[in-house]
mmCIF file with all atom_site columns, C-alpha atoms in Angstrom:
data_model
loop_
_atom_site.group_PDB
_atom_site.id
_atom_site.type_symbol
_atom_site.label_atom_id
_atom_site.label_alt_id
_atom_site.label_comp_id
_atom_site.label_asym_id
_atom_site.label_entity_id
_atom_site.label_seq_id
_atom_site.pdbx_PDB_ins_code
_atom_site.Cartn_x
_atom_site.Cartn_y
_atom_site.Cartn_z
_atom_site.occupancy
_atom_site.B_iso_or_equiv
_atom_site.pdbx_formal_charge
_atom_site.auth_seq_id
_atom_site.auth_comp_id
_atom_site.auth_asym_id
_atom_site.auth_atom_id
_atom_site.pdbx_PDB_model_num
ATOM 1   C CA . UNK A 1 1   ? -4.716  -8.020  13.813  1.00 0.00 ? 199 UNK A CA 1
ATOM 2   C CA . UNK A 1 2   ? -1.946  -5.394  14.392  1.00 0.00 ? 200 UNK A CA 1
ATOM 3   C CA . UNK A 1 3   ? 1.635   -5.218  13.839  1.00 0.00 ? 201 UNK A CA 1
ATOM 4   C CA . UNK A 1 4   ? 4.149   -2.089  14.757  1.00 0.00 ? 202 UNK A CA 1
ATOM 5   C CA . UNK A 1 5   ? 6.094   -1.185  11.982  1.00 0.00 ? 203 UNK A CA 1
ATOM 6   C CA . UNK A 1 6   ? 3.669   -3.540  9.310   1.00 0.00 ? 204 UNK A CA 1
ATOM 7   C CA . UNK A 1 7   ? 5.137   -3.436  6.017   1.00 0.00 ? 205 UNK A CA 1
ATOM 8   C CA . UNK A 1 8   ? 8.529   -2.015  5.047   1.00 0.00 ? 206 UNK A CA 1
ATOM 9   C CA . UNK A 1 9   ? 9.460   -1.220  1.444   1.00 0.00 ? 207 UNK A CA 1
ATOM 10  C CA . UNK A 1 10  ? 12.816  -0.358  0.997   1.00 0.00 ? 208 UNK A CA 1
ATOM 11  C CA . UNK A 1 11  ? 14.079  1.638   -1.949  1.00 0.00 ? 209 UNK A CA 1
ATOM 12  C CA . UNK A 1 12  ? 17.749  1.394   -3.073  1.00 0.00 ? 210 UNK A CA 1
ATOM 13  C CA . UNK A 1 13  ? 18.467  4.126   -5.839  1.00 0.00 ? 211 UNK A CA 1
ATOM 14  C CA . UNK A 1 14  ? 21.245  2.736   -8.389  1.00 0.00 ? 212 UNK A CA 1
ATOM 15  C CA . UNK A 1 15  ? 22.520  4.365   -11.047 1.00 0.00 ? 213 UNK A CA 1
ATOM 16  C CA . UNK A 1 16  ? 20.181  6.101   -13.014 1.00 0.00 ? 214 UNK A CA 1
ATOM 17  C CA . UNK A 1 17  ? 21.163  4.365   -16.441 1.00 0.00 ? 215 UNK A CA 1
ATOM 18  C CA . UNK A 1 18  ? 19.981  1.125   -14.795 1.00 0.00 ? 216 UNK A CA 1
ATOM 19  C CA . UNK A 1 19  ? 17.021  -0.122  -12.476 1.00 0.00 ? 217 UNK A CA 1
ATOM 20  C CA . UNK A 1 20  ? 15.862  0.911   -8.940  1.00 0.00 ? 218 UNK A CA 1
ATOM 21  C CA . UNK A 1 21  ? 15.137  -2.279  -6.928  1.00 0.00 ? 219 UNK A CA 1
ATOM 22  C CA . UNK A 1 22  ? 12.246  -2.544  -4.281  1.00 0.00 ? 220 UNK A CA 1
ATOM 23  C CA . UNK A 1 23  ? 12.429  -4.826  -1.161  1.00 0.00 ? 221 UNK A CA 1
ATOM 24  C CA . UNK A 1 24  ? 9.646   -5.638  0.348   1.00 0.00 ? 222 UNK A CA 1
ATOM 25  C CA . UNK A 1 25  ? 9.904   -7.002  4.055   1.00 0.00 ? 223 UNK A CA 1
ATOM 26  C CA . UNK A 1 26  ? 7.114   -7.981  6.152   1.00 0.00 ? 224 UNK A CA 1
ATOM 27  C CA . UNK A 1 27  ? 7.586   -7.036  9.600   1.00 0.00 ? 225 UNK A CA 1
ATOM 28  C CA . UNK A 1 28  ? 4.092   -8.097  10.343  1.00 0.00 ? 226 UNK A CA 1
ATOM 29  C CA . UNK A 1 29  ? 3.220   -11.116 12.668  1.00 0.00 ? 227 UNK A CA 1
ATOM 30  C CA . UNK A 1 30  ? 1.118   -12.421 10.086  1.00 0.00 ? 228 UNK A CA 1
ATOM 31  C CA . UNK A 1 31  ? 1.383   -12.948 6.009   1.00 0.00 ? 229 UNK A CA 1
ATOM 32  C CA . UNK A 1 32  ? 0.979   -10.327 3.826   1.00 0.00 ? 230 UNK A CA 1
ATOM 33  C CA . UNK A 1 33  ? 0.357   -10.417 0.580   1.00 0.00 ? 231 UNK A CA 1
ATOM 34  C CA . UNK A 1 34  ? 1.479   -7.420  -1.914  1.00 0.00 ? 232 UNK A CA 1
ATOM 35  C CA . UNK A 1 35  ? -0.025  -5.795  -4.517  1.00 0.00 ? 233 UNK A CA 1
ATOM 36  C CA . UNK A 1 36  ? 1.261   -3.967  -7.274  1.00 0.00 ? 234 UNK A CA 1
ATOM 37  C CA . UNK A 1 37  ? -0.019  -1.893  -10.111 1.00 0.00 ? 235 UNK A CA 1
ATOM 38  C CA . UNK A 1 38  ? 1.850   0.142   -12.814 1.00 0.00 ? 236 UNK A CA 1
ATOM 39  C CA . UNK A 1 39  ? 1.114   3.602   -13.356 1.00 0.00 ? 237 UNK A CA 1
ATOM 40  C CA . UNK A 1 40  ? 0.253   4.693   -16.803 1.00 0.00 ? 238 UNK A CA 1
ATOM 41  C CA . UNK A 1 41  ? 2.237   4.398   -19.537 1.00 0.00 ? 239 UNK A CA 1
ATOM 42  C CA . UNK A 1 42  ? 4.963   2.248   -17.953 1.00 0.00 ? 240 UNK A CA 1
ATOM 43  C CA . UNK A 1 43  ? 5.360   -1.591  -17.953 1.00 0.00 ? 241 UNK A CA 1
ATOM 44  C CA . UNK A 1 44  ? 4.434   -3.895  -15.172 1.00 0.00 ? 242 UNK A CA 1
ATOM 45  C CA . UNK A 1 45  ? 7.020   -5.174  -12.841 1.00 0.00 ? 243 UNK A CA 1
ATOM 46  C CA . UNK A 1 46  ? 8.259   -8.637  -12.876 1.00 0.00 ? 244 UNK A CA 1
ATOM 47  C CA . UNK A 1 47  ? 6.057   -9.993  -10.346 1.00 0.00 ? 245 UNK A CA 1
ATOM 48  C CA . UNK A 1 48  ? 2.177   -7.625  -9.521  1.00 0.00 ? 246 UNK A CA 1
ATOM 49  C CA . UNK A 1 49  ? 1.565   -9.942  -6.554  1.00 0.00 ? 247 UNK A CA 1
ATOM 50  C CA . UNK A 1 50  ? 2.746   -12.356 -4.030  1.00 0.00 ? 248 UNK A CA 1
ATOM 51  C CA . UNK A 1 51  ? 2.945   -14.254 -0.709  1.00 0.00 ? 249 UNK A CA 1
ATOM 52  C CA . UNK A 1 52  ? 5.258   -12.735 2.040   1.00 0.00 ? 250 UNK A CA 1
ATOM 53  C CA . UNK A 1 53  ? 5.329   -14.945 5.317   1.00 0.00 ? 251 UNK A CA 1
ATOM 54  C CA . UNK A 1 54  ? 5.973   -12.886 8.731   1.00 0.00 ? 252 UNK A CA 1
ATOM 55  C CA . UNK A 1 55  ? 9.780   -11.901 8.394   1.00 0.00 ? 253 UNK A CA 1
ATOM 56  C CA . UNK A 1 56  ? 10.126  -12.622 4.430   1.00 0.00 ? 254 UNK A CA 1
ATOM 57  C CA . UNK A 1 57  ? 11.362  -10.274 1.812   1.00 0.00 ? 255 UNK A CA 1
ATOM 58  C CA . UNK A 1 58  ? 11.146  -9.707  -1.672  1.00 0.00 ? 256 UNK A CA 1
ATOM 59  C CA . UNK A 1 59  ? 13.193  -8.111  -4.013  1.00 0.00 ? 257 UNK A CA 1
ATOM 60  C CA . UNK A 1 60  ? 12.310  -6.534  -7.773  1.00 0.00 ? 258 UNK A CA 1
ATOM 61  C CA . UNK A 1 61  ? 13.435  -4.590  -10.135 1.00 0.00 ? 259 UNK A CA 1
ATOM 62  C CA . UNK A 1 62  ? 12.269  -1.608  -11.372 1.00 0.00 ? 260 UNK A CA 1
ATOM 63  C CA . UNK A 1 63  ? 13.045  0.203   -14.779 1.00 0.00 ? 261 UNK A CA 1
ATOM 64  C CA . UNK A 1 64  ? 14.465  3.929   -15.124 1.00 0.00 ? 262 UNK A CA 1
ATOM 65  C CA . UNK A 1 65  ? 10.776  5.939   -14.862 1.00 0.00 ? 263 UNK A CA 1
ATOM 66  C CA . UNK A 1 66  ? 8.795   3.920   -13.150 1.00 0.00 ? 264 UNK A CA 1
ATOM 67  C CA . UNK A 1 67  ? 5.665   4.822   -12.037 1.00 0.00 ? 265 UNK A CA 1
ATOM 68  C CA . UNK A 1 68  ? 2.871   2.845   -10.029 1.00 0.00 ? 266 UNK A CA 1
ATOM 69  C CA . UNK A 1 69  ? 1.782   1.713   -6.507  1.00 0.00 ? 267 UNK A CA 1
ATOM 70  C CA . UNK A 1 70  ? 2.174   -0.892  -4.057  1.00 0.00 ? 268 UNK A CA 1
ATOM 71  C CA . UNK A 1 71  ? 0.395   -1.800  -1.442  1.00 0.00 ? 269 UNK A CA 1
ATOM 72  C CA . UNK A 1 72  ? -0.352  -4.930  1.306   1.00 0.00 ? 270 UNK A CA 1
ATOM 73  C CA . UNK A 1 73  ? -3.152  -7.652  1.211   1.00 0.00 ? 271 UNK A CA 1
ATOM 74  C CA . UNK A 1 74  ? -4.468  -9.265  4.020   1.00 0.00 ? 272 UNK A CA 1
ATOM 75  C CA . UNK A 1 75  ? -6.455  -12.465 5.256   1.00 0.00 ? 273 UNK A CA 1
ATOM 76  C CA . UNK A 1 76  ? -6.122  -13.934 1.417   1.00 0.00 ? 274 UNK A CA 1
ATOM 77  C CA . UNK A 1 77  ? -6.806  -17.593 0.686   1.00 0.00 ? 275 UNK A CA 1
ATOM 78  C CA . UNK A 1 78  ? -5.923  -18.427 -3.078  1.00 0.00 ? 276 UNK A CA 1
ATOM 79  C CA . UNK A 1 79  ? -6.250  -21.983 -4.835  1.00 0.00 ? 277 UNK A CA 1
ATOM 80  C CA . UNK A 1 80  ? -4.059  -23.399 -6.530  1.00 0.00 ? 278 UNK A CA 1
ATOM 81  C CA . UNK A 1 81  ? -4.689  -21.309 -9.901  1.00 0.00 ? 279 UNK A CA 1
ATOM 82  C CA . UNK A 1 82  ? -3.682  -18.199 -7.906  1.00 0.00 ? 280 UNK A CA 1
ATOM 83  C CA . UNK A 1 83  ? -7.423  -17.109 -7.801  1.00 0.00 ? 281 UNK A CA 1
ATOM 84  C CA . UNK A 1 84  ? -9.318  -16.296 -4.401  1.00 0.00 ? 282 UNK A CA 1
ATOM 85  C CA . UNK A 1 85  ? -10.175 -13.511 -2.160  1.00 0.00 ? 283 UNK A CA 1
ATOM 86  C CA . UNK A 1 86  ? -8.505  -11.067 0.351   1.00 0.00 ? 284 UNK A CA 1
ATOM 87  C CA . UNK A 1 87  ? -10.002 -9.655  3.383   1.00 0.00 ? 285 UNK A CA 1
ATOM 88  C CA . UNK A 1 88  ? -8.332  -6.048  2.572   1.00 0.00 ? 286 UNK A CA 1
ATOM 89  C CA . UNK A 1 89  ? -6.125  -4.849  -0.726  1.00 0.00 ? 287 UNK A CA 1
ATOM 90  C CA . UNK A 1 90  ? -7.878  -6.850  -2.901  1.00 0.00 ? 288 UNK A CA 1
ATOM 91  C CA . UNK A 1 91  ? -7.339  -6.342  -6.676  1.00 0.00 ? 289 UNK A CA 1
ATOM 92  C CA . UNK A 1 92  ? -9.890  -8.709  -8.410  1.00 0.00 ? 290 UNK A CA 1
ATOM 93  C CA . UNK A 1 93  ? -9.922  -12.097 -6.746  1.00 0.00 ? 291 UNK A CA 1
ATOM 94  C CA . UNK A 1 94  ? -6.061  -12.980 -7.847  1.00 0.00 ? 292 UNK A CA 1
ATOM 95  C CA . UNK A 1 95  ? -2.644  -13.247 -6.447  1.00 0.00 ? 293 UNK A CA 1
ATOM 96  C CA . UNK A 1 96  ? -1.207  -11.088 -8.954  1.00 0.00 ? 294 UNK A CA 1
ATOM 97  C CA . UNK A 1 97  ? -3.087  -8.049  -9.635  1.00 0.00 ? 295 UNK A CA 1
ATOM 98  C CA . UNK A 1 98  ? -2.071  -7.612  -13.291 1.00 0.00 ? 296 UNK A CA 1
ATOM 99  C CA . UNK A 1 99  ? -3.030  -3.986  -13.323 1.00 0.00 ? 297 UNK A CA 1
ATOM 100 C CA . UNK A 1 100 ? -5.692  -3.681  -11.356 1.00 0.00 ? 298 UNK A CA 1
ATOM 101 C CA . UNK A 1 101 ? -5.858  -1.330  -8.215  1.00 0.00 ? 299 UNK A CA 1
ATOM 102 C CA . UNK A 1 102 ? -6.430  -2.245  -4.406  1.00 0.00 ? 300 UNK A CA 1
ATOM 103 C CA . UNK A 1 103 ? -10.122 -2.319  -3.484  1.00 0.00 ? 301 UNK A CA 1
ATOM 104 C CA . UNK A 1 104 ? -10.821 -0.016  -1.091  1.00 0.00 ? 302 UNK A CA 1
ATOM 105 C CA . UNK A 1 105 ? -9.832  0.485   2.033   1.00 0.00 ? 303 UNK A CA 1
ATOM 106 C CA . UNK A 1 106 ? -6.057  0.213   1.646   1.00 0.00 ? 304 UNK A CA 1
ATOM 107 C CA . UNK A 1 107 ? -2.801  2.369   2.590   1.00 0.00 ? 305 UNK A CA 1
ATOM 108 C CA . UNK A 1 108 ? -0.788  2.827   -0.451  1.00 0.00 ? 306 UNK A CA 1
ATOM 109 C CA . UNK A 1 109 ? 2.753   3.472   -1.414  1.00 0.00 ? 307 UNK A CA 1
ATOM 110 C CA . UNK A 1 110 ? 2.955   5.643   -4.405  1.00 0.00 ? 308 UNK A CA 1
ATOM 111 C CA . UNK A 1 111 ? 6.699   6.014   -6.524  1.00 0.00 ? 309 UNK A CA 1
ATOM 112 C CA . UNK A 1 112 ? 7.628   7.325   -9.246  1.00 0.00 ? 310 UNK A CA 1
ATOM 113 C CA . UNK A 1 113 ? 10.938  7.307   -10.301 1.00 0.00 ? 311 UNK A CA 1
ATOM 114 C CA . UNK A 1 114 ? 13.397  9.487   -12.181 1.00 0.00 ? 312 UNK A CA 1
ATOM 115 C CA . UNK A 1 115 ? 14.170  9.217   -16.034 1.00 0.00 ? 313 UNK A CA 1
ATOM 116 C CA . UNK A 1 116 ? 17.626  9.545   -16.399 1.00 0.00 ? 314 UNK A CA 1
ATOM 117 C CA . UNK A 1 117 ? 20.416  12.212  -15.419 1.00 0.00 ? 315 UNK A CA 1
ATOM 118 C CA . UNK A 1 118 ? 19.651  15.666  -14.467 1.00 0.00 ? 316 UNK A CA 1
ATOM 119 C CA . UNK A 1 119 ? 18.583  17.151  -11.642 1.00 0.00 ? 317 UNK A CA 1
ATOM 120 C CA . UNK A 1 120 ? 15.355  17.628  -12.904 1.00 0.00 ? 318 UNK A CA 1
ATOM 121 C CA . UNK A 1 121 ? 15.187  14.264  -14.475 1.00 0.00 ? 319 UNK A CA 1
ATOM 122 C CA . UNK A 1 122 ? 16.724  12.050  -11.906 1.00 0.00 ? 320 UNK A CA 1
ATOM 123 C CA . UNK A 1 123 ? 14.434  12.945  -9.336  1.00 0.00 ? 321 UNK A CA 1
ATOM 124 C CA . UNK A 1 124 ? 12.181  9.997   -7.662  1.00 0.00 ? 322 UNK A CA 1
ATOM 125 C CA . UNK A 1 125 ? 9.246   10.803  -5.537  1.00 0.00 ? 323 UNK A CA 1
ATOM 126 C CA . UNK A 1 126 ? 7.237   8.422   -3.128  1.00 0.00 ? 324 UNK A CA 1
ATOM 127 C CA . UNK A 1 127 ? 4.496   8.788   -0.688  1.00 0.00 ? 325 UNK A CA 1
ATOM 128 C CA . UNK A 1 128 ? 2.567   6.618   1.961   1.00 0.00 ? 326 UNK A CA 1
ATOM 129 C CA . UNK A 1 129 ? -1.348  7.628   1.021   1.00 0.00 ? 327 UNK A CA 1
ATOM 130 C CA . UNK A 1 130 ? -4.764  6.847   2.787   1.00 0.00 ? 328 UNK A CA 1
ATOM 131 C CA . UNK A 1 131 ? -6.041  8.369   -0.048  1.00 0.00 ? 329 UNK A CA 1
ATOM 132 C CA . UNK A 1 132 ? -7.985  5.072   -0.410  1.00 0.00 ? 330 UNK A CA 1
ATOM 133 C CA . UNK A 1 133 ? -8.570  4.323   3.634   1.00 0.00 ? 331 UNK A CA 1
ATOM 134 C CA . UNK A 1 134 ? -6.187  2.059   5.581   1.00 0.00 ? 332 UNK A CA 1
ATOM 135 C CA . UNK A 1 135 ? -5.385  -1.650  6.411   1.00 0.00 ? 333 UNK A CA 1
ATOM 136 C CA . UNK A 1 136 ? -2.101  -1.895  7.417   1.00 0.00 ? 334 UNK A CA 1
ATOM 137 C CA . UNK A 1 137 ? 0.801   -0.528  8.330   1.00 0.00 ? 335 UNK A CA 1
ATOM 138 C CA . UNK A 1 138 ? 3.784   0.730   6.338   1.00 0.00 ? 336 UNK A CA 1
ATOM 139 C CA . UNK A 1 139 ? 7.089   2.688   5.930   1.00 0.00 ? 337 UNK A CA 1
ATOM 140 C CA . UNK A 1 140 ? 9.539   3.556   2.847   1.00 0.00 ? 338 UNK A CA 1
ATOM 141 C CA . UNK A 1 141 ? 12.759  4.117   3.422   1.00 0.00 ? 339 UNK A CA 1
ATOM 142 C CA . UNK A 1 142 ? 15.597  4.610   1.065   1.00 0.00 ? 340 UNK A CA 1
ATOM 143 C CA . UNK A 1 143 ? 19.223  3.125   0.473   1.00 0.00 ? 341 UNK A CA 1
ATOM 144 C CA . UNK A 1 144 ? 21.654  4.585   -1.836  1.00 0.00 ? 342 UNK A CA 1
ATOM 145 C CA . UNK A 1 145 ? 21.618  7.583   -4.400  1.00 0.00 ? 343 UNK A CA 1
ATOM 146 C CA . UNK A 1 146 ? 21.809  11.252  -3.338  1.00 0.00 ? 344 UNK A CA 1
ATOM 147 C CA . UNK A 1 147 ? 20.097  13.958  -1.876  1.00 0.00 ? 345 UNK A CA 1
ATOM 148 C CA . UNK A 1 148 ? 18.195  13.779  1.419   1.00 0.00 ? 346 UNK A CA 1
ATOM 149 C CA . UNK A 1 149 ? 15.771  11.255  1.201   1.00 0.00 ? 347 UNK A CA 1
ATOM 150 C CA . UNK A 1 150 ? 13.612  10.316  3.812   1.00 0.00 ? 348 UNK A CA 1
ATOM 151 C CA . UNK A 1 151 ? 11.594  7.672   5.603   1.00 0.00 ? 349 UNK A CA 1
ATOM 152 C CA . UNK A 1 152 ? 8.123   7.616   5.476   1.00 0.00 ? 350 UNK A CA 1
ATOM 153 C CA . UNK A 1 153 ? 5.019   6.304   6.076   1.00 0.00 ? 351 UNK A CA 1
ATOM 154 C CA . UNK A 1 154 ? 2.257   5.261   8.743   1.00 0.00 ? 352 UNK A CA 1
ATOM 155 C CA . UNK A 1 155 ? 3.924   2.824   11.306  1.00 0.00 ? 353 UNK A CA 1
ATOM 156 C CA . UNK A 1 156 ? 0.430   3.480   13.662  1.00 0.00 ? 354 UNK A CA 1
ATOM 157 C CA . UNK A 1 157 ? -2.096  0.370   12.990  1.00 0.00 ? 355 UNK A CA 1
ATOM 158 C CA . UNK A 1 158 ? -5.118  2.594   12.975  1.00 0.00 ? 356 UNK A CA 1
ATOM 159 C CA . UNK A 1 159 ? -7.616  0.408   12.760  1.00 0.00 ? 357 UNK A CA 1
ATOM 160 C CA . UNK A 1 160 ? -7.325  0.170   16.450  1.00 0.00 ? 358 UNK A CA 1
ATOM 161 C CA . UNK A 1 161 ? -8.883  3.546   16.731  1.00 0.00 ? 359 UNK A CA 1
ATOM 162 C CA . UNK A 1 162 ? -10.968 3.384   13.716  1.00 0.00 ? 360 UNK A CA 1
ATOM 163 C CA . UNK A 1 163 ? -14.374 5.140   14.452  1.00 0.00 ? 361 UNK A CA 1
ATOM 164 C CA . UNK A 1 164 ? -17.325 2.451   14.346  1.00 0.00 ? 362 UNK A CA 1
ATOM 165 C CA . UNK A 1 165 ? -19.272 3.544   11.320  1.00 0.00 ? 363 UNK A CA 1
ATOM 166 C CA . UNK A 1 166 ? -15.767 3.553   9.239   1.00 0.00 ? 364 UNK A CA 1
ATOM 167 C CA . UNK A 1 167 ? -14.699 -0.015  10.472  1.00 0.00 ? 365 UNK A CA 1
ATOM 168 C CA . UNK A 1 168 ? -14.321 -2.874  8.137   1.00 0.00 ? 366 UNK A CA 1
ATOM 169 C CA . UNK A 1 169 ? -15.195 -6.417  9.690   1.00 0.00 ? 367 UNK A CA 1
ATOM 170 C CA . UNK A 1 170 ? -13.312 -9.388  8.538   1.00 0.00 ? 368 UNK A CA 1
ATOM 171 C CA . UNK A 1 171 ? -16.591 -12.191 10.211  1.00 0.00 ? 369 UNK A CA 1
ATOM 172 C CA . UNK A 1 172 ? -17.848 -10.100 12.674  1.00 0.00 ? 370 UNK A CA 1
ATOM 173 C CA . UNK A 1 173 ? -13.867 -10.378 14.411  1.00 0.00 ? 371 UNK A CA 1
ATOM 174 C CA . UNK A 1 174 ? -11.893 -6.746  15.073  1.00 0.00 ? 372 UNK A CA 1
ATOM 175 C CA . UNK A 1 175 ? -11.645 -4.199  12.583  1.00 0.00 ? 373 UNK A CA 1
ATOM 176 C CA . UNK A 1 176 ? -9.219  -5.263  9.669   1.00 0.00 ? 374 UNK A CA 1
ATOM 177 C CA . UNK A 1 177 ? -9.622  -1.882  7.878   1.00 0.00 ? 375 UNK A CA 1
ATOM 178 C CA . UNK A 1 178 ? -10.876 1.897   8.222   1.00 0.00 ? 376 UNK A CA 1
ATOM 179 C CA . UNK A 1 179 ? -12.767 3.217   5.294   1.00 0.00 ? 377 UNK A CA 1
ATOM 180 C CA . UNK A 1 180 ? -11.931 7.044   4.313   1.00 0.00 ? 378 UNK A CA 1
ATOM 181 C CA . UNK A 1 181 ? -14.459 9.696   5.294   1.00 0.00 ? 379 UNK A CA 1
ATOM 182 C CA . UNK A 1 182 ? -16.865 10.587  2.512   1.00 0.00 ? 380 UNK A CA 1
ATOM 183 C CA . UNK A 1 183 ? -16.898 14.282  1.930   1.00 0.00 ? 381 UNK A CA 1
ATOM 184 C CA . UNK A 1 184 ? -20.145 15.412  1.001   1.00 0.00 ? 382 UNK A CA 1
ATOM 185 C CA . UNK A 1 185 ? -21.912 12.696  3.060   1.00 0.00 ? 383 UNK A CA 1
ATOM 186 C CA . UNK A 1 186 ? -24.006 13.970  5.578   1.00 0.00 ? 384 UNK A CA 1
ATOM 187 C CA . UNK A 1 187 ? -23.310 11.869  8.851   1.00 0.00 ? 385 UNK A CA 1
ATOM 188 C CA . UNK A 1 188 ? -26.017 12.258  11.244  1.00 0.00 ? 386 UNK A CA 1
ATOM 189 C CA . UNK A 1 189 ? -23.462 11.881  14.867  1.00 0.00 ? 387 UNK A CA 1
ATOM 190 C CA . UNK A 1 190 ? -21.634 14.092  13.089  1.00 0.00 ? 388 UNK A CA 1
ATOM 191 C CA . UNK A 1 191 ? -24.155 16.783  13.338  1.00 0.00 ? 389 UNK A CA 1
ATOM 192 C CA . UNK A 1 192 ? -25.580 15.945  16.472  1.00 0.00 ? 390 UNK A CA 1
ATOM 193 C CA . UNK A 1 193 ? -22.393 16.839  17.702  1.00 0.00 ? 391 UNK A CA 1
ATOM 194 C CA . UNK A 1 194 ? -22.379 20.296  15.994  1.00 0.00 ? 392 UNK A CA 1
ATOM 195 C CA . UNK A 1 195 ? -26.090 21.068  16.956  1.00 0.00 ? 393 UNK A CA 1
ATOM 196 C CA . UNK A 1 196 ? -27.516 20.597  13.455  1.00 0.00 ? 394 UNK A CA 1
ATOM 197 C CA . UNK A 1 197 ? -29.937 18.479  12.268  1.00 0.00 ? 395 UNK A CA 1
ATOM 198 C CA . UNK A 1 198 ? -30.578 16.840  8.727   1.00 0.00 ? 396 UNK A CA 1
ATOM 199 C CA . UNK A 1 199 ? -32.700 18.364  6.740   1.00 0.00 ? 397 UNK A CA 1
#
C-alpha cells in the first residue's frame, strides 16, 4: 500500500475574527479515512471522522484558537452504526473519533491556531509528527493570510523501508505501518552491531 504525496491538508488562513477552514484531499490510490481530535480546552470540529475516496476532499471549519490533530486511517471497515475497525489510525473502533487519539503507529498533523489580532496572537503553528510512528503519507500546505508560511510534511511512504522488528502487518500482507523506536529498550541486533552484549 503506498501512495506519493498520501494525504494533503490544506490550510486557508481567513480573517482572524472568523474561522480557518481545513481541506482535506486524498491523493492516495486508496480510501482514507481521517481522524480528528481537539486539543484541550477547545471544542470539537464539526465532523472528528470520515470517509475520503481516492481523489475526494473535505472541507471544515475551524474556530479562532483552535487547537488539535488530524491524522489518516487506513484499511477501515465500519457497519452501518459507524462502528468497526481500522488497520492503522484507529481511535476506538468508530468512524468519528469523538476525542479520542490515533492508536499507535500513525503520522500526525498537529495545528494550533491564532486567537485573534496581534502579532503575537494571530500566529498559527502546524507540524507533520511521527511522534506516534507512521502510516501514511502527508503534507500541509497553506493558502491565504500573511507571513511566510510553509509546506510541510512527510511525502516519503516509509513503510517501504521500515526495519522488520518495527513493521506493522495488516494479515501477514506488506507493512501498513512503522512503529517508533522505543528509547530505553534494549534491542539485541542493535547491540550486536555495536559489539555489546545484553546483560
Amino acid at each position: 500500500m503506498s501512495c506519493f504525496v498520501g494525504y494533503l491538508v490544506a490550510l486557508a488562513f481567513l480573517n482572524r475574527a472568523s474561522a480557518s477552514s481545513f481541506t482535506l484531499i486524498n491523493s492516495c490510490e486508496y480510501t482514507v479515512w481521517p481522524g480528528i481530535q481537539a486539543g484541550a480546552g477547545t471544542e470539537e470540529l464539526s465532523s472528528t471522522g470520515f470517509e475520503l475516496r481516492p481523489g475526494q476532499s473535505m472541507t471544515l471549519e475551524a474556530p479562532t484558537g483552535w487547537s488539535g490533530r488530524l491524522w489518516g486511517r487506513t484499511l477501515c471497515t465500519f457497519d452501518g452504526e459507524g462502528e468497526g475497525k481500522c488497520a492503522t489510525g484507529d481511535c476506538g473502533g468508530s468512524l468519528q473519533c469523538n476525542g479520542k487519539n490515533a492508536e499507535p503507529p500513525a503520522t500526525l498533523v498537529e495545528f494550533t491556531l491564532g486567537q485573534g489580532v496581534g502579532v503575537a496572537l494571530a500566529q498559527d503553528f502546524y507540524d507533520v509528527s511521527l511522534v506516534d510512528g507512521f502510516n501514511l503519507p502527508l503534507i500541509v500546505a497553506t493558502k491565504g493570510g500573511t507571513g511566510s508560511c510553509s509546506t510541510t510534511g512527510c511525502v516519503t511512504d516509509l513503510n517501504q523501508s521500515c526495519p522488520k522488528e518495527l513493521q506493522v502487518d495488516n494479515d501477514g500482507s506488506d507493512s501498513v505501518a512503522c512503529k517508533k523506536r522505543l528509547r530505553g529498550i534494549r534491542q539485541p541486533r542493535l547491540l550486536l552491531r555495536r559489539g555489546l552484549r545484553e546483560s
